[in-house]
Amino acid sequence: MLCGASYLKEGKENTEKEAGFLKELGFTDIEKENYYGVRQTERSDKAGLYIARRKIFDGSKETELLLCVVRGTVAGEWFSNFDVGEGDEHRGFAAAAENAFGYIQSYMVRHAVPRTAKVLITGHSRGAAVASMLVPMLKESGFGEDSVYAYVYACPNYTKNLVPGEKGLFGFMYEGDLVPAIPIWGFGMRGEVIDSVSFSPEEKKQLKDSFSRIAGGIKTVAFTAEERDGVVAAITKLAPDQEAFYTTVYSKSRLIKADPMTTYDFCVKMGKIMVQREVKRVLRVPDDFNGIMWAFVTDGAASPKIIQSHSIEMYYALTQVYNARFAKAAN
């Protein structure tokens, strides 16, 4: 719910519901950073943040809690999402995490937040990757190993440095969501992953029913794991390694003239759709990309399959089904 409340409504400025939500939850010193609307069309290697604080009780001891909610992608952040880079850390996400870390440090100084505080971080999509990268950064800055917790949703792969686990980091993943399956080439996420692929048939039915109810009764048409894997295979064929992603040029087209482009160029073109909503222009791409085009665009509009699979509503439903396991066990 915190992740969902952080998004801008239809990309419009100052339409997120986070501040009111946090106030109702007893948080104070509520601040936001890097929020903008659809007019921001240039590339941004930042991420939107809400930061707040409040007192909690750790047993019988009063403790400071620092909360950081990292917003998912809006506007020019799409271009940063697609720029994986040539190294072992996703270039766009790493830059955003560094920027976010600097702002958190500034907030702590201005509000005298002690290093003995507990830290809770959450994020969806791009926000999930940035939130995950913040966990080791905050621990290395002086917070205790048992003081930093992150719950993230639909986290894209962001690192090749897949050391065993990352204490306090939990990632929720819907099996048909394309975003947590990319980038490929050995990238992954750290921490404990809760994947709906492990759900029982009964839980998967509950997930579909719960999503439909939360989404206002619409039919669930989200990707299956097999459909997602088909798109990943098509992407892998186009760009079998990071170098090919930036350098292999495709130019074949039987029906229309299309500019030659690399897979990265194609992703940038998709980014322009997200930022400028120019669906017709993005359809003018080489035939080689037909294998993945259908995943993004259906009948001239954004595909409901990919939208549902990655949506806040899907992850809220997934969390409900997962939590029901423990409620059932407790009874």
XYZ file of C-alpha atoms in Angstrom:
331
model
C 0.000 0.000 0.000
C 2.900 2.344 0.735
C 4.352 1.603 -2.709
C 1.050 2.206 -4.449
C 0.402 5.474 -2.625
C 3.783 6.794 -3.801
C 2.861 6.813 -7.500
C 1.713 9.894 -9.371
C -1.841 9.635 -10.697
C -1.678 9.527 -14.508
C 1.810 11.034 -14.277
C 0.501 14.324 -12.867
C 2.526 16.230 -10.300
C 1.496 16.288 -6.639
C -1.136 13.576 -7.032
C 0.480 10.873 -4.886
C -1.310 9.941 -1.649
C 1.778 9.071 0.399
C 2.033 12.088 2.701
C -1.512 11.737 4.034
C -1.097 7.997 4.435
C 2.135 8.403 6.415
C 0.610 11.083 8.615
C -2.273 8.772 9.483
C 0.288 6.097 10.425
C 1.878 8.451 12.937
C 4.960 9.515 10.968
C 6.453 12.985 11.240
C 9.072 15.052 9.369
C 7.626 13.726 6.106
C 9.679 14.758 3.066
C 9.703 13.872 -0.615
C 12.394 14.250 -3.232
C 12.679 13.856 -7.025
C 8.962 13.947 -7.816
C 7.856 15.260 -11.205
C 5.107 14.825 -13.762
C 4.895 14.031 -17.471
C 6.620 17.279 -18.438
C 9.930 15.760 -17.298
C 10.989 14.011 -20.523
C 14.787 14.011 -20.272
C 16.692 11.086 -18.839
C 16.834 10.955 -15.034
C 19.176 8.712 -13.024
C 17.314 9.496 -9.814
C 14.372 7.925 -8.013
C 11.441 9.490 -6.211
C 11.594 9.143 -2.422
C 9.376 9.665 0.567
C 11.221 9.711 3.906
C 9.628 9.960 7.343
C 10.225 8.985 10.951
C 8.326 7.973 14.073
C 8.836 6.232 17.403
C 8.140 2.511 17.732
C 8.623 0.006 20.539
C 11.204 -2.761 20.210
C 9.886 -4.950 22.986
C 9.634 -2.536 25.917
C 12.272 -0.179 24.507
C 11.341 2.942 22.535
C 13.190 3.082 19.224
C 13.401 5.490 16.323
C 12.101 4.174 12.969
C 13.272 5.703 9.697
C 11.024 4.860 6.745
C 11.998 5.244 3.088
C 9.511 4.552 0.277
C 11.118 4.508 -3.180
C 8.677 5.297 -5.977
C 8.640 3.220 -9.143
C 9.330 4.617 -12.600
C 7.853 7.819 -13.963
C 8.828 10.045 -16.893
C 12.505 10.182 -17.873
C 13.477 7.423 -15.436
C 12.445 4.940 -18.147
C 15.644 5.742 -20.055
C 17.703 5.004 -16.950
C 15.887 1.667 -16.484
C 17.016 0.408 -19.870
C 20.663 1.460 -19.484
C 22.157 -1.669 -17.935
C 25.765 -0.660 -18.575
C 28.767 -2.890 -19.183
C 29.630 -3.755 -15.566
C 28.357 -5.997 -12.784
C 25.861 -3.459 -11.403
C 22.941 -2.016 -13.363
C 24.192 1.467 -14.282
C 20.899 3.350 -14.092
C 19.760 1.764 -10.817
C 23.173 2.187 -9.184
C 23.215 5.911 -10.003
C 19.714 6.318 -8.558
C 20.686 4.418 -5.398
C 23.718 6.670 -4.874
C 21.516 9.742 -5.249
C 18.896 8.316 -2.869
C 21.549 7.395 -0.307
C 22.866 10.954 -0.331
C 19.391 12.339 0.322
C 18.806 9.873 3.179
C 22.100 10.925 4.741
C 21.088 14.582 4.443
C 17.689 13.858 6.026
C 19.335 12.062 8.950
C 21.611 15.021 9.646
C 18.816 17.587 9.420
C 16.516 15.603 11.725
C 19.179 14.145 14.029
C 18.249 10.517 13.283
C 20.644 8.278 15.260
C 22.467 5.258 13.812
C 20.726 3.195 16.478
C 17.439 3.665 14.606
C 15.664 0.885 12.753
C 15.316 1.436 8.997
C 12.399 0.178 6.902
C 12.621 0.488 3.115
C 10.108 -0.497 0.459
C 9.727 -0.051 -3.281
C 8.061 -1.424 -6.400
C 9.752 -2.013 -9.783
C 12.569 0.535 -10.252
C 11.901 1.505 -6.655
C 12.470 -2.112 -5.604
C 15.898 -2.237 -7.258
C 16.971 1.068 -5.712
C 15.604 0.041 -2.291
C 17.498 -3.265 -2.481
C 20.764 -1.530 -3.353
C 20.280 0.829 -0.400
C 20.317 -2.042 2.109
C 24.088 -2.785 2.038
C 24.858 0.928 1.630
C 22.982 1.766 4.841
C 24.578 -1.125 6.736
C 28.034 0.002 5.642
C 27.229 3.542 6.800
C 26.908 2.442 10.431
C 23.500 0.821 10.894
C 23.529 -2.590 12.543
C 23.073 -5.802 10.542
C 19.765 -6.346 12.353
C 18.568 -2.768 11.948
C 17.842 -2.490 8.193
C 14.814 -4.174 6.618
C 13.536 -3.943 3.056
C 10.373 -5.416 1.553
C 10.380 -4.978 -2.215
C 8.010 -5.917 -5.023
C 8.604 -6.755 -8.707
C 12.330 -6.115 -8.361
C 14.272 -6.142 -11.644
C 17.687 -7.817 -11.655
C 20.297 -5.286 -10.615
C 23.590 -7.035 -9.775
C 25.948 -9.866 -10.683
C 27.447 -9.791 -7.186
C 25.067 -12.426 -5.890
C 26.624 -13.116 -2.505
C 24.560 -15.589 -0.455
C 21.548 -13.716 0.848
C 21.230 -10.218 2.211
C 19.876 -10.234 5.742
C 16.675 -8.259 6.120
C 15.897 -8.043 2.375
C 12.735 -9.737 1.098
C 11.603 -9.648 -2.522
C 8.098 -10.578 -3.692
C 7.806 -11.812 -7.275
C 4.843 -12.743 -9.469
C 5.869 -15.632 -11.715
C 4.496 -14.038 -14.901
C 6.071 -10.624 -14.355
C 8.697 -9.855 -16.996
C 10.435 -7.143 -14.955
C 11.999 -9.431 -12.297
C 13.341 -11.636 -15.114
C 15.444 -8.859 -16.701
C 18.105 -7.825 -17.334
C 19.540 -11.243 -18.168
C 23.285 -12.037 -18.612
C 23.880 -13.263 -15.064
C 22.114 -10.446 -13.245
C 19.903 -11.170 -10.240
C 18.719 -9.781 -6.938
C 19.973 -10.460 -3.435
C 17.953 -11.398 -0.375
C 15.122 -13.858 0.158
C 12.722 -14.188 -2.796
C 9.048 -15.071 -2.333
C 7.942 -16.265 -5.799
C 4.344 -17.147 -6.654
C 5.693 -20.042 -8.729
C 5.939 -21.876 -5.383
C 2.240 -21.317 -4.627
C -0.100 -24.314 -4.535
C -2.856 -24.578 -7.201
C -5.333 -23.385 -4.566
C -3.153 -20.368 -3.718
C -2.752 -19.505 -7.419
C -6.533 -19.495 -7.802
C -6.797 -17.287 -4.720
C -4.208 -14.961 -6.290
C -6.249 -14.544 -9.489
C -9.483 -14.049 -7.554
C -7.861 -11.566 -5.187
C -6.312 -9.573 -8.050
C -9.647 -9.370 -9.870
C -11.396 -8.176 -6.716
C -8.739 -5.556 -5.898
C -8.673 -4.351 -9.531
C -12.408 -3.672 -9.574
C -13.651 -6.935 -11.028
C -11.650 -6.994 -14.277
C -10.669 -10.356 -15.718
C -7.192 -11.605 -14.841
C -5.171 -11.954 -18.073
C -1.670 -11.567 -16.608
C 1.278 -13.414 -18.138
C 1.890 -17.009 -17.145
C 5.446 -18.070 -16.312
C 5.648 -19.743 -19.721
C 4.621 -16.583 -21.577
C 7.148 -14.536 -19.632
C 9.895 -17.070 -20.413
C 9.026 -16.820 -24.098
C 9.649 -13.067 -24.059
C 12.905 -13.552 -22.135
C 14.039 -16.084 -24.745
C 13.260 -13.610 -27.543
C 15.253 -10.888 -25.772
C 18.151 -13.300 -25.232
C 18.184 -14.148 -28.932
C 18.391 -10.465 -29.840
C 21.059 -9.682 -27.236
C 22.874 -12.791 -25.987
C 25.300 -10.669 -23.940
C 25.679 -7.109 -22.647
C 27.914 -6.043 -25.540
C 25.383 -7.261 -28.110
C 22.640 -5.312 -26.306
C 24.438 -2.095 -27.247
C 26.155 -3.041 -30.515
C 24.243 -5.619 -32.615
C 22.184 -3.695 -35.186
C 18.935 -4.959 -36.713
C 17.533 -3.410 -39.875
C 15.292 -5.920 -41.660
C 11.741 -4.833 -42.455
C 9.418 -6.226 -45.117
C 6.474 -3.831 -44.879
C 7.754 -0.495 -43.724
C 10.986 1.388 -43.690
C 12.532 1.281 -40.243
C 15.716 2.817 -38.932
C 18.437 0.303 -38.058
C 18.599 -0.182 -34.300
C 20.207 -2.176 -31.531
C 18.208 -3.824 -28.753
C 19.152 -0.885 -26.535
C 17.828 1.502 -29.221
C 14.575 -0.460 -29.222
C 14.315 -0.111 -25.442
C 14.902 3.646 -25.702
C 12.106 3.783 -28.272
C 9.878 1.942 -25.800
C 10.939 4.483 -23.177
C 9.689 7.275 -25.413
C 6.318 5.557 -25.576
C 6.160 5.528 -21.780
C 7.211 9.185 -21.530
C 5.505 10.695 -24.581
C 2.807 8.057 -25.235
C 3.635 7.853 -28.927
C 2.478 4.291 -29.617
C 2.296 4.604 -33.405
C 5.913 5.742 -33.706
C 7.257 2.805 -31.725
C 5.564 0.341 -34.083
C 8.020 1.382 -36.794
C 10.818 -0.969 -35.747
C 12.693 -3.755 -37.598
C 10.902 -7.092 -37.936
C 13.485 -8.725 -35.678
C 11.713 -7.194 -32.675
C 8.303 -8.686 -33.500
C 8.962 -11.503 -31.015
C 8.850 -9.103 -28.083
C 6.700 -6.295 -29.478
C 3.451 -8.129 -28.721
C 4.390 -8.271 -25.031
C 4.461 -4.486 -24.827
C 1.843 -3.381 -27.351
C -1.500 -5.036 -28.165
C -3.922 -3.514 -30.685
C -2.086 -0.198 -30.641
C -2.122 0.170 -26.857
C -0.085 -1.010 -23.897
C -0.599 -4.751 -23.382
C -2.888 -5.571 -20.437
C -0.926 -8.793 -19.903
C 2.301 -7.007 -19.047
C 0.497 -4.262 -17.095
C -1.420 -6.702 -14.885
C 1.618 -8.910 -14.292
C 3.625 -5.975 -12.990
C 0.872 -3.998 -11.281
C 0.640 -2.858 -7.670
C -2.706 -4.676 -7.520
C -1.053 -7.999 -8.449
C 1.587 -7.600 -5.760
C -0.951 -6.547 -3.151
C -2.929 -9.704 -3.994
C 0.243 -11.823 -3.884
C 1.098 -10.467 -0.433
C -2.424 -11.211 0.819
C -2.222 -14.838 -0.345
C 1.261 -15.255 1.131
C 0.199 -13.796 4.500
C -2.866 -16.076 4.539
C -0.518 -19.054 4.854
C 0.558 -17.897 8.284
C -2.927 -16.932 9.411
C -4.087 -20.427 8.459
C -1.165 -22.040 10.269
C -1.820 -19.946 13.383
C -5.428 -21.136 13.484
